[in-house]
PDB file of C-alpha atoms in Angstrom:
ATOM      1  CA  MET A   1     149.249 105.147 409.196  1.00 36.00           C
ATOM      2  CA  THR A   2     148.806 104.722 412.927  1.00 39.00           C
ATOM      3  CA  ASP A   3     149.076 108.157 415.040  1.00 43.00           C
ATOM      4  CA  GLN A   4     152.337 106.769 416.584  1.00 43.00           C
ATOM      5  CA  GLU A   5     153.747 106.456 412.891  1.00 39.00           C
ATOM      6  CA  SER A   6     152.489 109.715 411.986  1.00 42.00           C
ATOM      7  CA  ALA A   7     154.333 111.593 415.044  1.00 48.00           C
ATOM      8  CA  ILE A   8     157.396 109.864 413.797  1.00 42.00           C
ATOM      9  CA  TYR A   9     157.260 110.780 410.300  1.00 41.00           C
ATOM     10  CA  ARG A  10     155.531 113.776 410.177  1.00 50.00           C
ATOM     11  CA  HIS A  11     158.092 116.625 409.660  1.00 54.00           C
ATOM     12  CA  ALA A  12     156.288 119.494 408.134  1.00 53.00           C
ATOM     13  CA  ASP A  13     154.393 121.819 410.402  1.00 56.00           C
ATOM     14  CA  ALA A  14     150.556 122.866 409.533  1.00 59.00           C
ATOM     15  CA  ASP A  15     152.154 125.492 406.999  1.00 58.00           C
ATOM     16  CA  GLY A  16     153.946 122.988 405.031  1.00 56.00           C
ATOM     17  CA  HIS A  17     157.441 124.062 406.381  1.00 59.00           C
ATOM     18  CA  PHE A  18     159.895 121.899 407.637  1.00 47.00           C
ATOM     19  CA  ARG A  19     161.522 123.188 410.859  1.00 50.00           C
ATOM     20  CA  ARG A  20     164.521 121.194 412.521  1.00 48.00           C
ATOM     21  CA  LYS A  21     164.054 120.579 416.188  1.00 54.00           C
ATOM     22  CA  GLU A  22     167.015 121.433 418.867  1.00 58.00           C
ATOM     23  CA  SER A  23     169.110 118.690 420.039  1.00 59.00           C
ATOM     24  CA  ALA A  24     168.224 117.658 423.813  1.00 79.00           C
ATOM     25  CA  PHE A  25     171.509 116.383 425.221  1.00 92.00           C
ATOM     26  CA  ARG A  26     174.514 118.949 425.023  1.00 91.00           C
ATOM     27  CA  SER A  27     177.293 117.921 427.327  1.00 97.00           C
ATOM     28  CA  PHE A  28     180.819 117.710 426.685  1.00 97.00           C
ATOM     29  CA  VAL A  29     183.696 115.135 426.795  1.00 98.00           C
ATOM     30  CA  SER A  30     186.663 117.171 428.211  1.00 97.00           C
ATOM     31  CA  PRO A  31     190.350 116.282 428.235  1.00 97.00           C
ATOM     32  CA  ASP A  32     190.160 116.957 431.846  1.00 97.00           C
ATOM     33  CA  PRO A  33     190.314 113.966 433.858  1.00 96.00           C
ATOM     34  CA  SER A  34     188.168 115.841 436.589  1.00 97.00           C
ATOM     35  CA  ALA A  35     185.323 116.839 434.061  1.00 97.00           C
ATOM     36  CA  GLU A  36     181.679 115.226 434.479  1.00 96.00           C
ATOM     37  CA  PHE A  37     182.667 113.377 431.276  1.00 98.00           C
ATOM     38  CA  PRO A  38     186.471 113.143 430.961  1.00 98.00           C
ATOM     39  CA  ALA A  39     188.264 111.452 427.924  1.00 98.00           C
ATOM     40  CA  GLU A  40     188.853 107.708 428.243  1.00 98.00           C
ATOM     41  CA  LYS A  41     189.360 104.856 425.761  1.00 98.00           C
ATOM     42  CA  ASP A  42     186.568 102.575 425.511  1.00 98.00           C
ATOM     43  CA  ARG A  43     184.315 104.625 427.734  1.00 98.00           C
ATOM     44  CA  TYR A  44     182.159 106.373 424.958  1.00 98.00           C
ATOM     45  CA  VAL A  45     179.925 104.558 421.967  1.00 98.00           C
ATOM     46  CA  LEU A  46     179.019 106.667 418.845  1.00 98.00           C
ATOM     47  CA  TYR A  47     175.421 105.431 417.685  1.00 98.00           C
ATOM     48  CA  LEU A  48     174.620 106.530 413.914  1.00 98.00           C
ATOM     49  CA  ALA A  49     172.893 105.264 410.642  1.00 98.00           C
ATOM     50  CA  TYR A  50     175.048 105.487 407.666  1.00 97.00           C
ATOM     51  CA  GLY A  51     172.183 107.508 405.714  1.00 96.00           C
ATOM     52  CA  CYS A  52     172.175 110.435 408.008  1.00 96.00           C
ATOM     53  CA  PRO A  53     174.135 113.257 406.740  1.00 98.00           C
ATOM     54  CA  TRP A  54     174.213 114.703 410.153  1.00 97.00           C
ATOM     55  CA  ALA A  55     175.811 111.349 411.714  1.00 98.00           C
ATOM     56  CA  HIS A  56     177.972 111.120 408.721  1.00 98.00           C
ATOM     57  CA  ARG A  57     179.779 114.074 409.952  1.00 98.00           C
ATOM     58  CA  THR A  58     180.652 112.329 413.142  1.00 98.00           C
ATOM     59  CA  ASN A  59     181.879 109.213 411.245  1.00 98.00           C
ATOM     60  CA  ILE A  60     184.044 111.034 409.057  1.00 98.00           C
ATOM     61  CA  VAL A  61     185.813 112.887 411.912  1.00 98.00           C
ATOM     62  CA  ARG A  62     186.137 109.977 413.824  1.00 98.00           C
ATOM     63  CA  THR A  63     187.964 108.393 411.100  1.00 98.00           C
ATOM     64  CA  LEU A  64     190.099 111.575 410.360  1.00 98.00           C
ATOM     65  CA  LYS A  65     191.041 111.664 413.912  1.00 98.00           C
ATOM     66  CA  GLY A  66     191.931 107.948 414.205  1.00 97.00           C
ATOM     67  CA  LEU A  67     189.528 107.440 416.987  1.00 98.00           C
ATOM     68  CA  GLU A  68     188.401 103.914 415.967  1.00 97.00           C
ATOM     69  CA  GLU A  69     190.257 102.206 418.826  1.00 97.00           C
ATOM     70  CA  ILE A  70     188.990 104.857 421.227  1.00 98.00           C
ATOM     71  CA  VAL A  71     185.305 105.681 420.649  1.00 98.00           C
ATOM     72  CA  GLU A  72     183.195 102.758 419.740  1.00 98.00           C
ATOM     73  CA  LEU A  73     180.888 102.675 416.953  1.00 98.00           C
ATOM     74  CA  VAL A  74     177.648 101.148 416.676  1.00 98.00           C
ATOM     75  CA  VAL A  75     175.228 101.213 413.437  1.00 98.00           C
ATOM     76  CA  LEU A  76     171.502 101.189 413.290  1.00 98.00           C
ATOM     77  CA  ASP A  77     169.432 100.526 410.517  1.00 97.00           C
ATOM     78  CA  PRO A  78     169.278 103.069 407.609  1.00 94.00           C
ATOM     79  CA  GLU A  79     165.601 102.910 407.307  1.00 93.00           C
ATOM     80  CA  LEU A  80     163.283 104.963 409.969  1.00 89.00           C
ATOM     81  CA  GLY A  81     161.098 102.294 411.061  1.00 89.00           C
ATOM     82  CA  PRO A  82     157.513 102.576 412.599  1.00 87.00           C
ATOM     83  CA  ASP A  83     159.278 102.880 416.289  1.00 91.00           C
ATOM     84  CA  GLY A  84     162.107 105.259 415.000  1.00 92.00           C
ATOM     85  CA  TRP A  85     165.707 104.188 414.324  1.00 96.00           C
ATOM     86  CA  PHE A  86     166.135 100.467 414.916  1.00 97.00           C
ATOM     87  CA  PHE A  87     168.738  97.514 415.005  1.00 98.00           C
ATOM     88  CA  SER A  88     168.265  94.898 412.248  1.00 97.00           C
ATOM     89  CA  GLY A  89     171.666  93.486 411.045  1.00 97.00           C
ATOM     90  CA  ARG A  90     171.487  94.915 407.487  1.00 94.00           C
ATOM     91  CA  TRP A  91     173.988  96.926 405.654  1.00 92.00           C
ATOM     92  CA  GLY A  92     176.575  96.661 408.205  1.00 93.00           C
ATOM     93  CA  SER A  93     174.149  97.553 411.000  1.00 96.00           C
ATOM     94  CA  ALA A  94     174.261  95.765 414.467  1.00 97.00           C
ATOM     95  CA  PRO A  95     171.411  93.003 414.939  1.00 98.00           C
ATOM     96  CA  ARG A  96     170.819  94.662 418.248  1.00 98.00           C
ATOM     97  CA  ASP A  97     172.500  97.203 420.591  1.00 98.00           C
ATOM     98  CA  PRO A  98     175.853  95.333 422.023  1.00 98.00           C
ATOM     99  CA  LEU A  99     175.589  97.291 425.203  1.00 98.00           C
ATOM    100  CA  TYR A 100     172.095  96.303 426.313  1.00 98.00           C
ATOM    101  CA  GLY A 101     170.610  94.118 423.828  1.00 98.00           C
ATOM    102  CA  PHE A 102     167.918  97.123 422.729  1.00 98.00           C
ATOM    103  CA  THR A 103     166.234  96.796 419.566  1.00 98.00           C
ATOM    104  CA  HIS A 104     165.553 100.302 419.161  1.00 98.00           C
ATOM    105  CA  LEU A 105     167.337 103.700 419.798  1.00 98.00           C
ATOM    106  CA  ARG A 106     164.453 104.742 421.710  1.00 97.00           C
ATOM    107  CA  ASP A 107     165.481 102.376 424.223  1.00 97.00           C
ATOM    108  CA  LEU A 108     168.581 104.133 424.773  1.00 97.00           C
ATOM    109  CA  TYR A 109     167.122 107.384 425.121  1.00 97.00           C
ATOM    110  CA  ARG A 110     164.579 105.960 427.778  1.00 97.00           C
ATOM    111  CA  LYS A 111     167.687 104.595 429.611  1.00 97.00           C
ATOM    112  CA  ALA A 112     169.247 107.848 429.712  1.00 97.00           C
ATOM    113  CA  ASP A 113     166.058 109.585 430.740  1.00 95.00           C
ATOM    114  CA  ALA A 114     162.774 107.793 431.589  1.00 95.00           C
ATOM    115  CA  GLY A 115     160.854 111.029 431.233  1.00 93.00           C
ATOM    116  CA  TYR A 116     162.280 111.918 427.895  1.00 93.00           C
ATOM    117  CA  THR A 117     159.621 113.132 425.393  1.00 89.00           C
ATOM    118  CA  GLY A 118     161.516 114.358 422.428  1.00 89.00           C
ATOM    119  CA  ARG A 119     162.580 112.826 419.220  1.00 89.00           C
ATOM    120  CA  TYR A 120     164.882 109.983 419.181  1.00 94.00           C
ATOM    121  CA  THR A 121     167.543 111.259 416.834  1.00 95.00           C
ATOM    122  CA  ILE A 122     170.980 110.243 415.562  1.00 97.00           C
ATOM    123  CA  PRO A 123     173.810 110.550 416.273  1.00 97.00           C
ATOM    124  CA  VAL A 124     174.265 109.739 419.996  1.00 98.00           C
ATOM    125  CA  LEU A 125     177.333 109.562 421.848  1.00 98.00           C
ATOM    126  CA  TRP A 126     176.680 107.399 424.704  1.00 98.00           C
ATOM    127  CA  ASP A 127     178.841 107.052 428.071  1.00 98.00           C
ATOM    128  CA  ARG A 128     179.255 103.551 429.234  1.00 98.00           C
ATOM    129  CA  ARG A 129     180.148 104.367 432.754  1.00 98.00           C
ATOM    130  CA  ARG A 130     177.474 106.803 433.525  1.00 97.00           C
ATOM    131  CA  GLU A 131     175.040 105.178 431.363  1.00 98.00           C
ATOM    132  CA  THR A 132     173.676 108.205 429.682  1.00 97.00           C
ATOM    133  CA  ILE A 133     173.638 110.254 426.386  1.00 98.00           C
ATOM    134  CA  VAL A 134     176.564 112.736 426.379  1.00 98.00           C
ATOM    135  CA  ASN A 135     175.501 114.553 423.454  1.00 97.00           C
ATOM    136  CA  ASN A 136     172.953 114.106 420.356  1.00 96.00           C
ATOM    137  CA  GLU A 137     174.274 117.387 418.469  1.00 96.00           C
ATOM    138  CA  SER A 138     176.503 116.460 415.548  1.00 97.00           C
ATOM    139  CA  SER A 139     178.029 119.912 415.370  1.00 97.00           C
ATOM    140  CA  GLU A 140     179.046 119.696 418.766  1.00 98.00           C
ATOM    141  CA  ILE A 141     180.350 115.782 418.953  1.00 98.00           C
ATOM    142  CA  ILE A 142     182.636 116.555 416.040  1.00 98.00           C
ATOM    143  CA  ARG A 143     184.134 119.378 417.888  1.00 98.00           C
ATOM    144  CA  MET A 144     184.687 117.106 420.696  1.00 98.00           C
ATOM    145  CA  PHE A 145     186.583 114.569 418.538  1.00 98.00           C
ATOM    146  CA  TYR A 146     189.052 117.376 417.332  1.00 98.00           C
ATOM    147  CA  GLU A 147     190.810 117.638 420.540  1.00 97.00           C
ATOM    148  CA  ALA A 148     189.008 116.107 423.757  1.00 98.00           C
ATOM    149  CA  PHE A 149     190.703 112.617 422.871  1.00 98.00           C
ATOM    150  CA  ASP A 150     194.210 113.880 421.800  1.00 98.00           C
ATOM    151  CA  GLY A 151     195.833 112.883 425.153  1.00 98.00           C
ATOM    152  CA  LEU A 152     195.021 109.236 424.066  1.00 98.00           C
ATOM    153  CA  LEU A 153     196.431 109.624 420.449  1.00 98.00           C
ATOM    154  CA  PRO A 154     200.011 109.483 419.095  1.00 97.00           C
ATOM    155  CA  ALA A 155     201.571 112.883 419.052  1.00 96.00           C
ATOM    156  CA  GLU A 156     201.483 113.111 415.141  1.00 94.00           C
ATOM    157  CA  ARG A 157     197.338 112.538 415.326  1.00 95.00           C
ATOM    158  CA  ARG A 158     197.009 115.338 417.585  1.00 97.00           C
ATOM    159  CA  GLU A 159     195.479 118.943 416.341  1.00 97.00           C
ATOM    160  CA  ALA A 160     198.684 120.936 417.480  1.00 95.00           C
ATOM    161  CA  ALA A 161     200.554 118.752 414.911  1.00 96.00           C
ATOM    162  CA  GLN A 162     198.441 118.889 411.598  1.00 94.00           C
ATOM    163  CA  PRO A 163     199.375 121.253 408.952  1.00 88.00           C
ATOM    164  CA  GLY A 164     197.104 124.741 408.837  1.00 93.00           C
ATOM    165  CA  GLY A 165     196.248 124.112 412.631  1.00 95.00           C
ATOM    166  CA  GLY A 166     193.683 121.031 412.151  1.00 97.00           C
ATOM    167  CA  LEU A 167     190.198 120.821 411.095  1.00 98.00           C
ATOM    168  CA  TYR A 168     189.081 123.907 413.198  1.00 98.00           C
ATOM    169  CA  PRO A 169     192.312 126.245 413.154  1.00 98.00           C
ATOM    170  CA  ALA A 170     192.060 129.307 415.190  1.00 97.00           C
ATOM    171  CA  THR A 171     193.070 131.713 412.585  1.00 97.00           C
ATOM    172  CA  LEU A 172     190.026 130.570 410.271  1.00 98.00           C
ATOM    173  CA  ARG A 173     187.324 130.069 412.993  1.00 98.00           C
ATOM    174  CA  ALA A 174     185.406 133.325 412.243  1.00 98.00           C
ATOM    175  CA  GLU A 175     185.559 132.366 408.559  1.00 98.00           C
ATOM    176  CA  ILE A 176     184.468 128.934 409.022  1.00 98.00           C
ATOM    177  CA  ASP A 177     181.654 129.675 411.517  1.00 98.00           C
ATOM    178  CA  ALA A 178     180.329 132.291 408.972  1.00 98.00           C
ATOM    179  CA  MET A 179     180.025 130.027 406.207  1.00 98.00           C
ATOM    180  CA  ASN A 180     178.865 127.256 408.333  1.00 98.00           C
ATOM    181  CA  GLU A 181     175.916 129.356 409.178  1.00 98.00           C
ATOM    182  CA  TRP A 182     174.604 129.925 405.833  1.00 98.00           C
ATOM    183  CA  VAL A 183     175.700 126.454 404.589  1.00 98.00           C
ATOM    184  CA  TYR A 184     173.455 125.003 407.400  1.00 98.00           C
ATOM    185  CA  GLU A 185     170.664 127.223 406.828  1.00 97.00           C
ATOM    186  CA  ARG A 186     170.442 127.192 402.984  1.00 98.00           C
ATOM    187  CA  ILE A 187     171.976 123.799 402.123  1.00 98.00           C
ATOM    188  CA  ASN A 188     172.467 121.236 404.787  1.00 98.00           C
ATOM    189  CA  ASN A 189     169.181 121.723 406.094  1.00 97.00           C
ATOM    190  CA  GLY A 190     167.891 123.654 402.929  1.00 98.00           C
ATOM    191  CA  VAL A 191     167.485 120.297 400.936  1.00 98.00           C
ATOM    192  CA  TYR A 192     165.164 118.902 403.973  1.00 96.00           C
ATOM    193  CA  LYS A 193     163.158 122.031 403.818  1.00 97.00           C
ATOM    194  CA  THR A 194     162.665 121.542 400.149  1.00 97.00           C
ATOM    195  CA  GLY A 195     162.115 117.691 400.063  1.00 95.00           C
ATOM    196  CA  PHE A 196     159.802 117.537 403.004  1.00 93.00           C
ATOM    197  CA  ALA A 197     157.687 120.725 402.080  1.00 94.00           C
ATOM    198  CA  THR A 198     154.242 119.712 401.708  1.00 92.00           C
ATOM    199  CA  THR A 199     152.842 123.059 399.883  1.00 95.00           C
ATOM    200  CA  GLN A 200     153.750 124.602 396.702  1.00 97.00           C
ATOM    201  CA  GLU A 201     154.827 127.708 398.598  1.00 97.00           C
ATOM    202  CA  ALA A 202     157.020 125.755 401.136  1.00 96.00           C
ATOM    203  CA  TYR A 203     158.790 124.221 398.297  1.00 97.00           C
ATOM    204  CA  GLU A 204     159.396 127.315 396.288  1.00 97.00           C
ATOM    205  CA  ALA A 205     160.407 129.441 399.488  1.00 97.00           C
ATOM    206  CA  ASN A 206     163.322 127.143 399.949  1.00 98.00           C
ATOM    207  CA  VAL A 207     164.421 125.624 396.826  1.00 98.00           C
ATOM    208  CA  TYR A 208     165.493 128.814 395.056  1.00 98.00           C
ATOM    209  CA  PRO A 209     167.521 129.796 398.256  1.00 98.00           C
ATOM    210  CA  LEU A 210     169.251 126.225 398.201  1.00 98.00           C
ATOM    211  CA  PHE A 211     170.493 126.786 394.750  1.00 98.00           C
ATOM    212  CA  GLU A 212     171.400 130.224 395.367  1.00 98.00           C
ATOM    213  CA  ALA A 213     173.662 129.180 398.049  1.00 98.00           C
ATOM    214  CA  LEU A 214     175.036 126.371 395.835  1.00 98.00           C
ATOM    215  CA  ASP A 215     176.020 129.201 393.458  1.00 98.00           C
ATOM    216  CA  ARG A 216     177.689 131.144 396.497  1.00 98.00           C
ATOM    217  CA  VAL A 217     179.757 127.902 397.154  1.00 98.00           C
ATOM    218  CA  GLU A 218     180.849 127.751 393.106  1.00 98.00           C
ATOM    219  CA  ALA A 219     181.802 131.232 393.529  1.00 98.00           C
ATOM    220  CA  HIS A 220     183.798 130.573 396.682  1.00 98.00           C
ATOM    221  CA  LEU A 221     186.071 127.935 395.141  1.00 98.00           C
ATOM    222  CA  ALA A 222     186.659 130.207 392.220  1.00 98.00           C
ATOM    223  CA  GLN A 223     188.943 132.175 394.745  1.00 98.00           C
ATOM    224  CA  PRO A 224     192.708 130.927 394.562  1.00 96.00           C
ATOM    225  CA  GLU A 225     192.835 131.116 398.517  1.00 97.00           C
ATOM    226  CA  HIS A 226     189.855 128.591 398.619  1.00 98.00           C
ATOM    227  CA  GLN A 227     191.454 125.969 396.635  1.00 96.00           C
ATOM    228  CA  PRO A 228     191.793 122.964 396.506  1.00 98.00           C
ATOM    229  CA  TYR A 229     189.464 122.893 399.808  1.00 98.00           C
ATOM    230  CA  LEU A 230     186.989 125.634 400.858  1.00 98.00           C
ATOM    231  CA  PHE A 231     189.608 127.412 402.985  1.00 98.00           C
ATOM    232  CA  GLY A 232     192.690 126.471 401.153  1.00 98.00           C
ATOM    233  CA  GLU A 233     195.289 123.813 401.070  1.00 97.00           C
ATOM    234  CA  HIS A 234     193.965 121.860 404.421  1.00 98.00           C
ATOM    235  CA  ILE A 235     190.654 120.140 404.842  1.00 98.00           C
ATOM    236  CA  THR A 236     188.638 121.933 407.529  1.00 98.00           C
ATOM    237  CA  GLU A 237     185.332 121.592 409.433  1.00 98.00           C
ATOM    238  CA  ALA A 238     183.752 123.433 406.546  1.00 98.00           C
ATOM    239  CA  ASP A 239     184.765 120.695 404.059  1.00 98.00           C
ATOM    240  CA  VAL A 240     183.272 117.974 406.288  1.00 98.00           C
ATOM    241  CA  ARG A 241     180.154 119.628 406.845  1.00 98.00           C
ATOM    242  CA  LEU A 242     179.373 120.495 403.263  1.00 98.00           C
ATOM    243  CA  TYR A 243     180.546 117.108 401.961  1.00 99.00           C
ATOM    244  CA  THR A 244     177.774 115.027 403.773  1.00 98.00           C
ATOM    245  CA  THR A 245     175.135 116.950 401.802  1.00 98.00           C
ATOM    246  CA  ILE A 246     176.652 117.028 398.435  1.00 99.00           C
ATOM    247  CA  CYS A 247     177.756 113.234 398.395  1.00 98.00           C
ATOM    248  CA  ARG A 248     173.955 112.827 398.617  1.00 98.00           C
ATOM    249  CA  PHE A 249     173.034 115.499 396.202  1.00 98.00           C
ATOM    250  CA  ASP A 250     172.921 113.929 392.750  1.00 98.00           C
ATOM    251  CA  VAL A 251     172.003 110.639 393.988  1.00 97.00           C
ATOM    252  CA  ALA A 252     169.208 111.252 396.097  1.00 97.00           C
ATOM    253  CA  TYR A 253     168.302 114.914 396.758  1.00 97.00           C
ATOM    254  CA  TYR A 254     168.287 115.877 393.076  1.00 97.00           C
ATOM    255  CA  LEU A 255     165.381 113.378 392.204  1.00 92.00           C
ATOM    256  CA  LEU A 256     163.784 112.310 395.545  1.00 93.00           C
ATOM    257  CA  PHE A 257     163.618 115.773 397.208  1.00 95.00           C
ATOM    258  CA  ARG A 258     163.126 117.703 394.079  1.00 96.00           C
ATOM    259  CA  CYS A 259     165.973 119.661 394.364  1.00 98.00           C
ATOM    260  CA  ASN A 260     166.410 119.627 390.592  1.00 98.00           C
ATOM    261  CA  LEU A 261     167.193 122.727 389.325  1.00 98.00           C
ATOM    262  CA  LYS A 262     170.707 121.753 388.727  1.00 98.00           C
ATOM    263  CA  MET A 263     173.018 118.747 389.458  1.00 98.00           C
ATOM    264  CA  ILE A 264     176.410 118.719 390.958  1.00 98.00           C
ATOM    265  CA  ARG A 265     178.346 116.973 388.280  1.00 98.00           C
ATOM    266  CA  HIS A 266     176.994 118.816 385.377  1.00 98.00           C
ATOM    267  CA  ASP A 267     176.371 122.341 386.833  1.00 98.00           C
ATOM    268  CA  TYR A 268     178.869 123.116 389.238  1.00 98.00           C
ATOM    269  CA  PRO A 269     182.044 121.944 388.182  1.00 98.00           C
ATOM    270  CA  ARG A 270     184.263 123.455 391.071  1.00 98.00           C
ATOM    271  CA  ILE A 271     182.081 121.911 393.486  1.00 98.00           C
ATOM    272  CA  ASP A 272     182.421 118.724 391.819  1.00 98.00           C
ATOM    273  CA  GLN A 273     185.911 118.783 391.498  1.00 98.00           C
ATOM    274  CA  TRP A 274     186.371 119.604 395.204  1.00 98.00           C
ATOM    275  CA  TYR A 275     183.948 116.711 396.117  1.00 98.00           C
ATOM    276  CA  ARG A 276     185.747 114.042 393.948  1.00 98.00           C
ATOM    277  CA  ARG A 277     189.059 115.506 395.566  1.00 98.00           C
ATOM    278  CA  LEU A 278     187.723 114.334 399.091  1.00 98.00           C
ATOM    279  CA  TYR A 279     185.811 111.210 398.158  1.00 98.00           C
ATOM    280  CA  TYR A 280     188.863 109.872 396.211  1.00 98.00           C
ATOM    281  CA  ASP A 281     191.739 110.828 398.614  1.00 98.00           C
ATOM    282  CA  GLU A 282     193.062 107.642 400.168  1.00 98.00           C
ATOM    283  CA  SER A 283     196.256 109.258 401.566  1.00 97.00           C
ATOM    284  CA  GLU A 284     197.282 110.023 404.909  1.00 95.00           C
ATOM    285  CA  ARG A 285     195.677 113.520 404.455  1.00 96.00           C
ATOM    286  CA  THR A 286     192.468 111.605 405.037  1.00 98.00           C
ATOM    287  CA  ARG A 287     193.612 108.656 406.973  1.00 97.00           C
ATOM    288  CA  GLY A 288     193.335 106.100 404.157  1.00 98.00           C
ATOM    289  CA  GLY A 289     189.873 107.290 402.781  1.00 98.00           C
ATOM    290  CA  ALA A 290     187.740 108.879 405.496  1.00 98.00           C
ATOM    291  CA  PHE A 291     185.501 110.311 403.230  1.00 98.00           C
ATOM    292  CA  LYS A 292     185.056 107.254 400.759  1.00 98.00           C
ATOM    293  CA  LYS A 293     184.644 104.556 403.476  1.00 98.00           C
ATOM    294  CA  THR A 294     181.848 106.620 405.104  1.00 98.00           C
ATOM    295  CA  THR A 295     179.756 107.055 401.925  1.00 98.00           C
ATOM    296  CA  PHE A 296     177.432 104.610 400.749  1.00 97.00           C
ATOM    297  CA  PHE A 297     175.039 105.865 397.951  1.00 97.00           C
ATOM    298  CA  TYR A 298     172.645 103.025 397.578  1.00 95.00           C
ATOM    299  CA  ILE A 299     171.860 103.464 401.302  1.00 96.00           C
ATOM    300  CA  TYR A 300     171.203 107.205 400.514  1.00 96.00           C
ATOM    301  CA  LYS A 301     168.723 106.093 397.529  1.00 95.00           C
ATOM    302  CA  TYR A 302     166.885 103.722 399.799  1.00 93.00           C
ATOM    303  CA  ASN A 303     166.854 105.842 402.989  1.00 91.00           C
ATOM    304  CA  TYR A 304     165.377 109.015 401.420  1.00 92.00           C
ATOM    305  CA  LEU A 305     163.115 106.848 399.211  1.00 91.00           C
ATOM    306  CA  LYS A 306     161.515 105.182 402.244  1.00 87.00           C
ATOM    307  CA  ALA A 307     161.437 108.386 404.365  1.00 83.00           C
ATOM    308  CA  LEU A 308     159.594 110.111 401.404  1.00 81.00           C
ATOM    309  CA  GLY A 309     157.177 106.934 400.965  1.00 71.00           C
ATOM    310  CA  LYS A 310     156.268 106.883 404.403  1.00 59.00           C
ATOM    311  CA  ARG A 311     155.791 110.304 404.741  1.00 57.00           C
ATOM    312  CA  MET A 312     153.857 111.040 401.520  1.00 54.00           C
ATOM    313  CA  GLY A 313     152.730 107.541 400.245  1.00 55.00           C
ATOM    314  CA  GLY A 314     155.321 107.928 397.329  1.00 57.00           C
ATOM    315  CA  SER A 315     156.711 105.188 395.249  1.00 62.00           C
ATOM    316  CA  GLN A 316     158.709 102.590 396.862  1.00 79.00           C
ATOM    317  CA  VAL A 317     161.045 101.759 393.847  1.00 86.00           C
ATOM    318  CA  VAL A 318     164.576 102.727 394.342  1.00 88.00           C
ATOM    319  CA  PRO A 319     165.578 104.700 391.373  1.00 88.00           C
ATOM    320  CA  ALA A 320     168.719 103.160 389.226  1.00 92.00           C
ATOM    321  CA  GLY A 321     170.588 106.169 388.620  1.00 92.00           C
ATOM    322  CA  PRO A 322     172.594 108.482 388.345  1.00 96.00           C
ATOM    323  CA  VAL A 323     175.202 106.469 386.619  1.00 96.00           C
ATOM    324  CA  PRO A 324     177.840 106.300 387.956  1.00 97.00           C
ATOM    325  CA  ASP A 325     177.113 107.290 391.514  1.00 97.00           C
ATOM    326  CA  ILE A 326     179.904 109.734 391.302  1.00 98.00           C
ATOM    327  CA  LEU A 327     182.070 110.692 388.251  1.00 97.00           C
ATOM    328  CA  PRO A 328     185.579 109.118 387.848  1.00 96.00           C
ATOM    329  CA  LEU A 329     188.603 110.845 389.813  1.00 90.00           C
ATOM    330  CA  LYS A 330     190.126 112.895 386.556  1.00 80.00           C
ATOM    331  CA  LEU A 331     190.302 116.116 388.069  1.00 62.00           C
TER     332      LEU A 331
END
């Protein structure tokens, strides 16, 4: 492996622990027409790859909100190549960047900032007019999507019209934020800290907290006020943020990332029921299947296998199981 490839694929620090770097572009789209980045139709482009759970959040919310005709979607290859994320035409990805003809995501970052030296991460929210990156932090992009573009949507699609107050209701924000904090640290990022650990100590320091947190979610869902979704009768941001890890768990993290103390389908019946309810829902509640339509099980197996193989010299044979990828709807 070349020095350049090593820089891209090396995620663990010298002590064997994986530590996620901060996102670099942190501006916001605003409903205010005088803002630096005002909400406008056909102005913004969302770049992502289907394998990435952080990018998956933004794809779910874009669909839940009905922003498909307002914010363009551009998909990169699910594999992280020698020069980072790239365009290929495989698995629904674009053959090249439709805006500038670029072949790699790094070219977009360099167009935004010629002196940029950080990592070229997804998702990216791009501004066509100013030709720059607005934001590359998924947790902030999804919150922009909640309300920033509501003035361009029919009244019934706006957050103010949603039962329960929308995806981030004011009455639940403190509880959602508190849950997001430990779910992110122990589960969303916990699978990466487990899977990319390069020492036994680093692995064990993260695998047990991961499953303790999953136990905590299972207990949370046992409470009547936390059914059928994490905070009651309506889907919220907390459901979106947890879903993107759970849909990858049995098919990828359990085997490939050594997160193998328990499986969701066999050991967490409440989480599995919650997960299947979201995945199979194709009603207006999910705008025709926002979770199912943005979930790609084979890509997850392929994506994480390739990532581990390049970083650790592991097998490049894609696992066949589990079968089925997700259990049937019966709840």
